[in-house]
mmCIF file of C-alpha atoms and ligand atoms in Angstrom:
data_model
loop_
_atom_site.group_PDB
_atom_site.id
_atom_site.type_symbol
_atom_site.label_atom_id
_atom_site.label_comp_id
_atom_site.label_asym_id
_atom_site.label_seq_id
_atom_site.Cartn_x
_atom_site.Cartn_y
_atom_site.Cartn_z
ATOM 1 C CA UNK A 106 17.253 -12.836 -16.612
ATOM 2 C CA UNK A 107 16.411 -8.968 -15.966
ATOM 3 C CA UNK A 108 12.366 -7.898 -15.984
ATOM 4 C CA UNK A 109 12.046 -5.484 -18.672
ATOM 5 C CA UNK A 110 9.905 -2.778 -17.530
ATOM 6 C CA UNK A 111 9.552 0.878 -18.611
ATOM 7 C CA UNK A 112 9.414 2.907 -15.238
ATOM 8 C CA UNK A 113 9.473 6.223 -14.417
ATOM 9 C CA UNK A 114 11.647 7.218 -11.084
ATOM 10 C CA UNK A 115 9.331 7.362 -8.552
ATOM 11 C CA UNK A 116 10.575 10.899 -7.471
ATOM 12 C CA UNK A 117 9.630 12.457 -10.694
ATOM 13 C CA UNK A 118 5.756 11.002 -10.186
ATOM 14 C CA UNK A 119 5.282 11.568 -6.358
ATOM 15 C CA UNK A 120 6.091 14.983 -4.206
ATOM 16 C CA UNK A 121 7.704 13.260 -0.885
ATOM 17 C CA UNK A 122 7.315 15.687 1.456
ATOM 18 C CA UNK A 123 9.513 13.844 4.487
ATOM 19 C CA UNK A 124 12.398 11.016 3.691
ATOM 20 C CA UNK A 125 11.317 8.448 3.893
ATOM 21 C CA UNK A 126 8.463 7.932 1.959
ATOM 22 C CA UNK A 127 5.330 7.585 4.043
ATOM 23 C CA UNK A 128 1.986 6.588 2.211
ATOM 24 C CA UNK A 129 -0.647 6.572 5.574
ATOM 25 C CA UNK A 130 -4.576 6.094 6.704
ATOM 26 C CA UNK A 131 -6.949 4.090 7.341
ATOM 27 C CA UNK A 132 -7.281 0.485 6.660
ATOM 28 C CA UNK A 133 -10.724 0.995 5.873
ATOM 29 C CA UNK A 134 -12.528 4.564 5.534
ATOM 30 C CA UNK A 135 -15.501 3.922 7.429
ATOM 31 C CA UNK A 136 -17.137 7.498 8.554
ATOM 32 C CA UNK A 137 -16.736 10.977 6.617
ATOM 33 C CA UNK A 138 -15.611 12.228 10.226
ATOM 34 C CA UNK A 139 -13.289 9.198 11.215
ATOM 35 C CA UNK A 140 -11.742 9.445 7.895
ATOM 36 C CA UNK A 141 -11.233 13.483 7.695
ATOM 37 C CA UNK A 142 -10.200 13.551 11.547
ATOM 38 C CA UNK A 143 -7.804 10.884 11.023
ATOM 39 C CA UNK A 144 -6.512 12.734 7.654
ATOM 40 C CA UNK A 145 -6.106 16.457 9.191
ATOM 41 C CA UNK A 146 -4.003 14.331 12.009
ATOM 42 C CA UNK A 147 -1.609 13.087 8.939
ATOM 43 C CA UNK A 148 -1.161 15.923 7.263
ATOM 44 C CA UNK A 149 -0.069 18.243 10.793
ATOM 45 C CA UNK A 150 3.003 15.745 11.704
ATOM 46 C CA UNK A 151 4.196 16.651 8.164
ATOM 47 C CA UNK A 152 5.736 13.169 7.763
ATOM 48 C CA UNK A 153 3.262 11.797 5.447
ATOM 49 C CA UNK A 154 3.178 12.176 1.353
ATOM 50 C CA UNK A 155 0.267 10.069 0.575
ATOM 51 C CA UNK A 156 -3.329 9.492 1.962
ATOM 52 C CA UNK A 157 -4.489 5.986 1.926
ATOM 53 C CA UNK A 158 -8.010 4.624 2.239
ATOM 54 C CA UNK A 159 -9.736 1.045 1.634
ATOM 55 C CA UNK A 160 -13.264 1.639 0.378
ATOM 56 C CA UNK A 161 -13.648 -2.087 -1.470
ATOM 57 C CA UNK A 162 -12.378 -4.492 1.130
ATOM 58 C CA UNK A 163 -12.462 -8.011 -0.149
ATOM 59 C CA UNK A 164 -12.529 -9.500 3.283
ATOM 60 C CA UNK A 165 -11.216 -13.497 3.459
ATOM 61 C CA UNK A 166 -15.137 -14.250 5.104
ATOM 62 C CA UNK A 167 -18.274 -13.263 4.034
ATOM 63 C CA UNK A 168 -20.802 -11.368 6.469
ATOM 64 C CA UNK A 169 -17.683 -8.900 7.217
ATOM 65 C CA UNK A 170 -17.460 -5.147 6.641
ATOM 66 C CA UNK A 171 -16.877 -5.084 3.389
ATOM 67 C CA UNK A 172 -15.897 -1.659 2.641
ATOM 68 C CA UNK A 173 -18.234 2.010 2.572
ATOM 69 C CA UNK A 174 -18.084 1.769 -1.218
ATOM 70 C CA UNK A 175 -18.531 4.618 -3.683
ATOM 71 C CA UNK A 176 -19.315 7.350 -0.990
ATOM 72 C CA UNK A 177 -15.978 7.175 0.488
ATOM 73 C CA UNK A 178 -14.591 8.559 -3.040
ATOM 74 C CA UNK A 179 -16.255 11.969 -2.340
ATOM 75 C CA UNK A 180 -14.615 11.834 1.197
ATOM 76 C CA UNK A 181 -11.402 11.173 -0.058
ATOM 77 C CA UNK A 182 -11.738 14.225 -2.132
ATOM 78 C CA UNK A 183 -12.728 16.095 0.650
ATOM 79 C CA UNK A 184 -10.147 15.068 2.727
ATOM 80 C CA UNK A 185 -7.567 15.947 -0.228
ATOM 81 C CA UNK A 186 -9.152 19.515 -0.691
ATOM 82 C CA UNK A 187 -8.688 20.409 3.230
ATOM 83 C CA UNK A 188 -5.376 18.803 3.690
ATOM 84 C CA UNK A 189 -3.552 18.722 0.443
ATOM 85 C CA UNK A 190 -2.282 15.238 0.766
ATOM 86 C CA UNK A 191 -2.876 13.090 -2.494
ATOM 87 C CA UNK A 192 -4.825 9.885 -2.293
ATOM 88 C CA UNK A 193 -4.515 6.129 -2.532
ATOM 89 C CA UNK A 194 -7.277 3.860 -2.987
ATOM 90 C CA UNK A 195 -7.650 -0.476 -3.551
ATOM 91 C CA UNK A 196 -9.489 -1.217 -6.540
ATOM 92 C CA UNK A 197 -10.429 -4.473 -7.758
ATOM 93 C CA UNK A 198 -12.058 -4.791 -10.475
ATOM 94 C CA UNK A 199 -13.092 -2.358 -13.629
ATOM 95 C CA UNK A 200 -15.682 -1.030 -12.060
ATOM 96 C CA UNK A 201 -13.527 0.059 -9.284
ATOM 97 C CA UNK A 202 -10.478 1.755 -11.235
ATOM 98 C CA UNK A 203 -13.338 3.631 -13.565
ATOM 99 C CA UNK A 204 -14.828 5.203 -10.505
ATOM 100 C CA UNK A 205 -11.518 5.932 -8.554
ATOM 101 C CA UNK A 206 -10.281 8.172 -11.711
ATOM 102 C CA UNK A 207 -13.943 9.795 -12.006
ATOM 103 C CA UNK A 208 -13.294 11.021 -8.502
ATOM 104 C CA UNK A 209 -9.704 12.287 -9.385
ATOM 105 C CA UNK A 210 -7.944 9.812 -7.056
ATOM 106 C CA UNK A 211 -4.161 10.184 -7.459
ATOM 107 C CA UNK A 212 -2.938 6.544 -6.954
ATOM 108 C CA UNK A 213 -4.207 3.066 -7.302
ATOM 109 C CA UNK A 214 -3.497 0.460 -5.545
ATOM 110 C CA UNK A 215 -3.728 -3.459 -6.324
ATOM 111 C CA UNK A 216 -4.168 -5.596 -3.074
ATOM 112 C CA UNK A 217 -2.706 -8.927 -2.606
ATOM 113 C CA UNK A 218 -5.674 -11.061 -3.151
ATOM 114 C CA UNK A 219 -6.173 -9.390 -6.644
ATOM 115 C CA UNK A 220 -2.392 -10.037 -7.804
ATOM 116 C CA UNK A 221 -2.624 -13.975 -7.318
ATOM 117 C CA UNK A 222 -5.764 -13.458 -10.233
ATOM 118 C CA UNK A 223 -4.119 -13.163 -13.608
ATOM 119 C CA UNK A 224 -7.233 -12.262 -14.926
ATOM 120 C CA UNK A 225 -8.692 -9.752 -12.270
ATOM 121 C CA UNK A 226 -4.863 -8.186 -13.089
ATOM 122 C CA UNK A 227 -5.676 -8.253 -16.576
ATOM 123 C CA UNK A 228 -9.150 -6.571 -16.078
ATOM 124 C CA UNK A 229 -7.901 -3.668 -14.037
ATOM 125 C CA UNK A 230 -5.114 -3.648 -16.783
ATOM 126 C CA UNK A 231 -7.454 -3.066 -19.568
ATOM 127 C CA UNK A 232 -9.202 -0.575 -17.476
ATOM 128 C CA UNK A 233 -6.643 1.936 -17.243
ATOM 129 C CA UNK A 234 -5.504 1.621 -21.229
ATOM 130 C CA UNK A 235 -4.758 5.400 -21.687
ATOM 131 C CA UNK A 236 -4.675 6.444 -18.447
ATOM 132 C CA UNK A 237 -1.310 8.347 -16.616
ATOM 133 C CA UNK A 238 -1.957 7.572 -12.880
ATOM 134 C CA UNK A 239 0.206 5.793 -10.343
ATOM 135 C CA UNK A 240 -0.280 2.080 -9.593
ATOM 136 C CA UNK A 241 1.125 0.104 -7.098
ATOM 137 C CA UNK A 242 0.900 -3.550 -7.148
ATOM 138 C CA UNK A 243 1.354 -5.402 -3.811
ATOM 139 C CA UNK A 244 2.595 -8.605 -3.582
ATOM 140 C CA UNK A 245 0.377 -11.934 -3.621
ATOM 141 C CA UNK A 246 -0.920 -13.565 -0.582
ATOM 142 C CA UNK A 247 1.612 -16.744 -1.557
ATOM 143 C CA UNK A 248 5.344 -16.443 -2.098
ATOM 144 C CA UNK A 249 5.095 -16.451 -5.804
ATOM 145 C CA UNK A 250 7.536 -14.206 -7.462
ATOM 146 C CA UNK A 251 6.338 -14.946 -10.920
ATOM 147 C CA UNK A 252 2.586 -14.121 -10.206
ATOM 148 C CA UNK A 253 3.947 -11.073 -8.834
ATOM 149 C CA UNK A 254 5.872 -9.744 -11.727
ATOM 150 C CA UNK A 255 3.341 -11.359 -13.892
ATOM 151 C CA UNK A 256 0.659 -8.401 -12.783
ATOM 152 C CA UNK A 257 3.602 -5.628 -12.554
ATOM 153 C CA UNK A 258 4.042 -6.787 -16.632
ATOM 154 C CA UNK A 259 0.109 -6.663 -17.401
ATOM 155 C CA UNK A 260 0.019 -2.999 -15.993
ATOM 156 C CA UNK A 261 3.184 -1.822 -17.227
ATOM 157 C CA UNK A 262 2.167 -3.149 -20.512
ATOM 158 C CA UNK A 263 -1.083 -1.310 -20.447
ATOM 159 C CA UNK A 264 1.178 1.866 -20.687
ATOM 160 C CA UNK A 265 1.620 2.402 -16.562
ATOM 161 C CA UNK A 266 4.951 3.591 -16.625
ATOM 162 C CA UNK A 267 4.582 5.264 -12.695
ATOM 163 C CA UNK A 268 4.692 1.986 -11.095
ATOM 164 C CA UNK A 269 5.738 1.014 -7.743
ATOM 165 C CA UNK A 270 5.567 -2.734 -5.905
ATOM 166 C CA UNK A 271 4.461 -3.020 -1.966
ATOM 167 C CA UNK A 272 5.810 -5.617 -0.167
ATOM 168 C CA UNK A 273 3.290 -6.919 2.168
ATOM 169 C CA UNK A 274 4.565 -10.231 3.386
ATOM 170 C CA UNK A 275 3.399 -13.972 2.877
ATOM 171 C CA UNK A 276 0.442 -16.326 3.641
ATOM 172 C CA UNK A 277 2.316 -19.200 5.719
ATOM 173 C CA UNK A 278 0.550 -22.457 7.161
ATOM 174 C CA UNK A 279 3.299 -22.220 10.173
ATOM 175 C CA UNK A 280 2.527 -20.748 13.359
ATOM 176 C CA UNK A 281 4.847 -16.873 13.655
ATOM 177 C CA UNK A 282 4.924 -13.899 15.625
ATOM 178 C CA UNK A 283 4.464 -11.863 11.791
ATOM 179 C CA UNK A 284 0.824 -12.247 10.453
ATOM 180 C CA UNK A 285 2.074 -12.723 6.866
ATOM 181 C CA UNK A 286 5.766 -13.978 6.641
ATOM 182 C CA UNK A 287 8.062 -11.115 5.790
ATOM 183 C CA UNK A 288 10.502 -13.182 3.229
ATOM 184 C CA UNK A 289 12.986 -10.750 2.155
ATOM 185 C CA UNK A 290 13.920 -12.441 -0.261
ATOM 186 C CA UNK A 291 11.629 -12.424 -2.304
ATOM 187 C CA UNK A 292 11.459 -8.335 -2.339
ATOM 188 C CA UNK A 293 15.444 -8.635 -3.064
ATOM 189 C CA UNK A 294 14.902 -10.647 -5.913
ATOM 190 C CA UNK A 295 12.777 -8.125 -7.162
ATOM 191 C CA UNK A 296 14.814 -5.312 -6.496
ATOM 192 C CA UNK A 297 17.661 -7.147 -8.739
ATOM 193 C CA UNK A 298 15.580 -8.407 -10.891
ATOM 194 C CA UNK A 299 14.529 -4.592 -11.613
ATOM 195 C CA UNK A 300 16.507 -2.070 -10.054
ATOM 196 C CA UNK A 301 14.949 0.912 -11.232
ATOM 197 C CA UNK A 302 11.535 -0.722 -9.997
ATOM 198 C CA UNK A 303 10.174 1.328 -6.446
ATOM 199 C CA UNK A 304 9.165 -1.522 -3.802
ATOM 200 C CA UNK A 305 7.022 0.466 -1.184
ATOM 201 C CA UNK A 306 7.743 -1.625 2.442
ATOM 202 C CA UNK A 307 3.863 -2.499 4.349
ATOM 203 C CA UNK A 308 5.017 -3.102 7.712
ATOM 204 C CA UNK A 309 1.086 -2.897 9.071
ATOM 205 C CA UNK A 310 0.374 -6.139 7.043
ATOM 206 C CA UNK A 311 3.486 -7.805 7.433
ATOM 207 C CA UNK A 312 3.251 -7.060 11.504
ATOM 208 C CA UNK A 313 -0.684 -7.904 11.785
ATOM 209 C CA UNK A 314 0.453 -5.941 15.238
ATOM 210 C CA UNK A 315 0.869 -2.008 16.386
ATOM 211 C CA UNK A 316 4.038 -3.459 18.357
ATOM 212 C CA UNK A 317 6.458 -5.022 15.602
ATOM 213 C CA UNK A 318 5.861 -2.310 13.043
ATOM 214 C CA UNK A 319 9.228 -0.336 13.776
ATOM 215 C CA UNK A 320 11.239 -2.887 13.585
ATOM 216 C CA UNK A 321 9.825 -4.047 10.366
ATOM 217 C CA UNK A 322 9.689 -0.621 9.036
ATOM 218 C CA UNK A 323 13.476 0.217 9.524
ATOM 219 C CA UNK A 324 14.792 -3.288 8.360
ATOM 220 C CA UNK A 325 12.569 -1.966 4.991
ATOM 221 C CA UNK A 326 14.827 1.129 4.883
ATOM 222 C CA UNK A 327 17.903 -0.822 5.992
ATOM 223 C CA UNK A 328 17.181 -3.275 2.568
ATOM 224 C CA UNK A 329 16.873 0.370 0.766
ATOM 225 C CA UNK A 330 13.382 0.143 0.179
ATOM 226 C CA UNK A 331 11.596 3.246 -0.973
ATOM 227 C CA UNK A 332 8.955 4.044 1.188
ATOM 228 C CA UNK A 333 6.693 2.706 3.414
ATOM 229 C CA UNK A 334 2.534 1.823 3.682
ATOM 230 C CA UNK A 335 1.103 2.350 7.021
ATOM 231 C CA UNK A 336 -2.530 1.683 8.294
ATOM 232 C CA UNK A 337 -3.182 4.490 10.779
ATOM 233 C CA UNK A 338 -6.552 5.263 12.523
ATOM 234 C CA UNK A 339 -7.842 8.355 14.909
ATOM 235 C CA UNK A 340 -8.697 5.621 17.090
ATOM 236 C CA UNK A 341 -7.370 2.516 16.186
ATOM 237 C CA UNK A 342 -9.072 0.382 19.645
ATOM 238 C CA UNK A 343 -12.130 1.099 17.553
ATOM 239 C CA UNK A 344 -11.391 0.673 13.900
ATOM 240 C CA UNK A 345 -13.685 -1.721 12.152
ATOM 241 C CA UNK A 346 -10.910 -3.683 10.030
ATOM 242 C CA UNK A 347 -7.274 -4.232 11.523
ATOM 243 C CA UNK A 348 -7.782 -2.455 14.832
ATOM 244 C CA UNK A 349 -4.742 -4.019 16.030
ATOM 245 C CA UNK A 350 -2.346 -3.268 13.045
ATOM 246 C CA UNK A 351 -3.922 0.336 13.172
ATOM 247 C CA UNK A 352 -1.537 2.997 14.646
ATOM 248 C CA UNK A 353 -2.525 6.360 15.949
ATOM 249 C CA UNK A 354 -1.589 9.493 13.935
ATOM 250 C CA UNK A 355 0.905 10.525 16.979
ATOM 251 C CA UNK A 356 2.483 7.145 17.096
ATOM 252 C CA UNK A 357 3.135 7.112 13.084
ATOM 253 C CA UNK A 358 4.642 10.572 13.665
ATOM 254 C CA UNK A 359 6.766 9.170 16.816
ATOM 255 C CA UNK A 360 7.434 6.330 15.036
ATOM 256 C CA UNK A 361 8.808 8.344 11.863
ATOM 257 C CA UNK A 362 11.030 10.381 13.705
ATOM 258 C CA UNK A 363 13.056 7.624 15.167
ATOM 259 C CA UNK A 364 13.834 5.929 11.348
ATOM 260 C CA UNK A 365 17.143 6.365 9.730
ATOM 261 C CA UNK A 366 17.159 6.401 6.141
ATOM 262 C CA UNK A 367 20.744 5.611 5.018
ATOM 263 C CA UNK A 368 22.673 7.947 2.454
ATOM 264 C CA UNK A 369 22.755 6.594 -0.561
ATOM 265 C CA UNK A 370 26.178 5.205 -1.533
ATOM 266 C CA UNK A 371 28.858 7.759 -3.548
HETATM 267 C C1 PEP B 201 -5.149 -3.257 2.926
HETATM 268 O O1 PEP B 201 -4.206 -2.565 2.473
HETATM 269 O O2 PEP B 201 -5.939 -2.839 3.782
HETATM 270 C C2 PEP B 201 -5.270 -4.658 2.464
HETATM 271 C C3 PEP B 201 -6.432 -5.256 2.341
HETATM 272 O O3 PEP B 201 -4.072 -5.205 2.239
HETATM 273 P P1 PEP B 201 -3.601 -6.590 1.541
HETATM 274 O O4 PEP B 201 -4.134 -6.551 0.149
HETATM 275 O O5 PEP B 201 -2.122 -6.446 1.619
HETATM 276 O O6 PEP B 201 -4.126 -7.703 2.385
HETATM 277 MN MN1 MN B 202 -5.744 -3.465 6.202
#
């Protein structure tokens, strides 16, 4: 069985200014100074194509931060305006992907608590009817394939034709070093499942730690995956959602230069 979807190359529908592909910020923007500092910081290493920013956070508890909401939309454009970089934001719900293209954010993302809901997929679907913006649609929190490509299906069918996957590991009841079980396979089935399909790598998510993330990050590119998603924070020690998953902007940069990306086969 192949997955029929309609896809446009992700180079013709995102400017990468570095190989490889590095979509970076905060987990969570949580001041207008935290999240332009750490910004400015992305954009001077020159590695990084893509601003990223959680302003919804649908935390596992209640009584956690729960994201800066709306306000952090005019940020993000201010952070866009003084760096250049294009951004990426979480939404959730209708409400979410409305206000995200009112503030002229360039790429939505779905996390992986919304893709294991068929009909929160379905919602955010309907919401962007008519709309040309990039959507990328991590994985869900269990190793389901199907539930996966399920919600890439209900946004490529809502016309989203610049569409992307992140692969940002798997719940598991057994104790690991990884904080969500990488299973490769299941990104590989994708991949031949859907060739043409980009599948973004999050090593921050998979790792839950600062100190796997290159390893994780280059076994990504080894696979040939297209890019990759990493949290990064001006000072992560402080951060108010995954401090420890949060790298600095010098260490992404560091961190970046050591990657090979290998040349694609003749
Ligand atoms: C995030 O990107 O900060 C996030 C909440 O990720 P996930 O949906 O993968 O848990
Ligand atoms: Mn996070």
């Amino acid at each position: 069985m192949k997955l029929q979807l309609n896809i446009q190359p992700l180079n013709t529908w995102l400017n990468i200014n570095n190989e490889p592909l590095i979509i970076s910020g905060p987990c969570s923007a949580e001041t207008e100074e935290q999240l332009l500092t750490t910004a400015h910081l992305l954009a001077a290493t020159g590695k990084v194509s893509v601003l990223r920013a959680g302003i919804w956070k649908p935390r596992t508890r209640p009584g956690e931060f729960e994201g800066i909401g709306s306000i952090g939309l005019e940020w993000l454009k201010r952070a866009k305006a003084e760096t250049g970089l294009p951004t990426a934001v979480e939404v959730a719900n209708a409400k979410h992907v409305e206000e995200a293209l009112a503030a002229g954010v360039d790429i939505l993302w779905i996390g992986a608590r919304s893709t294991v809901n068929p009909f929160t997929v379905q919602e955010i679907a309907d919401a962007l009817k008519g709309v040309d913006i990039p959507v990328l649609v991590k994985n869900p929190v269990n190793p389901d394939l199907q539930l996966w490509i399920g919600a890439l299906e209900r946004i490529n069918g809502a016309g989203i034709t610049k569409l992307g996957a992140i692969h940002r590991g798997f719940s598991s009841f057994e104790k690991s070093s990884f904080r969500n079980e990488p299973m490769w396979e299941l990104a590989i089935q994708l991949k031949t499942l859907c060739p043409e399909l980009p599948i973004i790598n999050d090593p921050s998510h998979i790792c839950g730690n600062r100190e796997l993330i290159p390893y994780i990050s280059q076994k990504a590119l080894d696979l040939d995956m297209q890019g990759l998603m990493i949290e990064s924070h001006v000072d992560p020690s402080v951060a108010w959602t995954d401090a420890k998953q949060q790298v600095t902007p010098a260490a992404l940069a560091e961190l970046a230069e050591r990657l090979t990306v290998r040349e694609p086969e003749s």
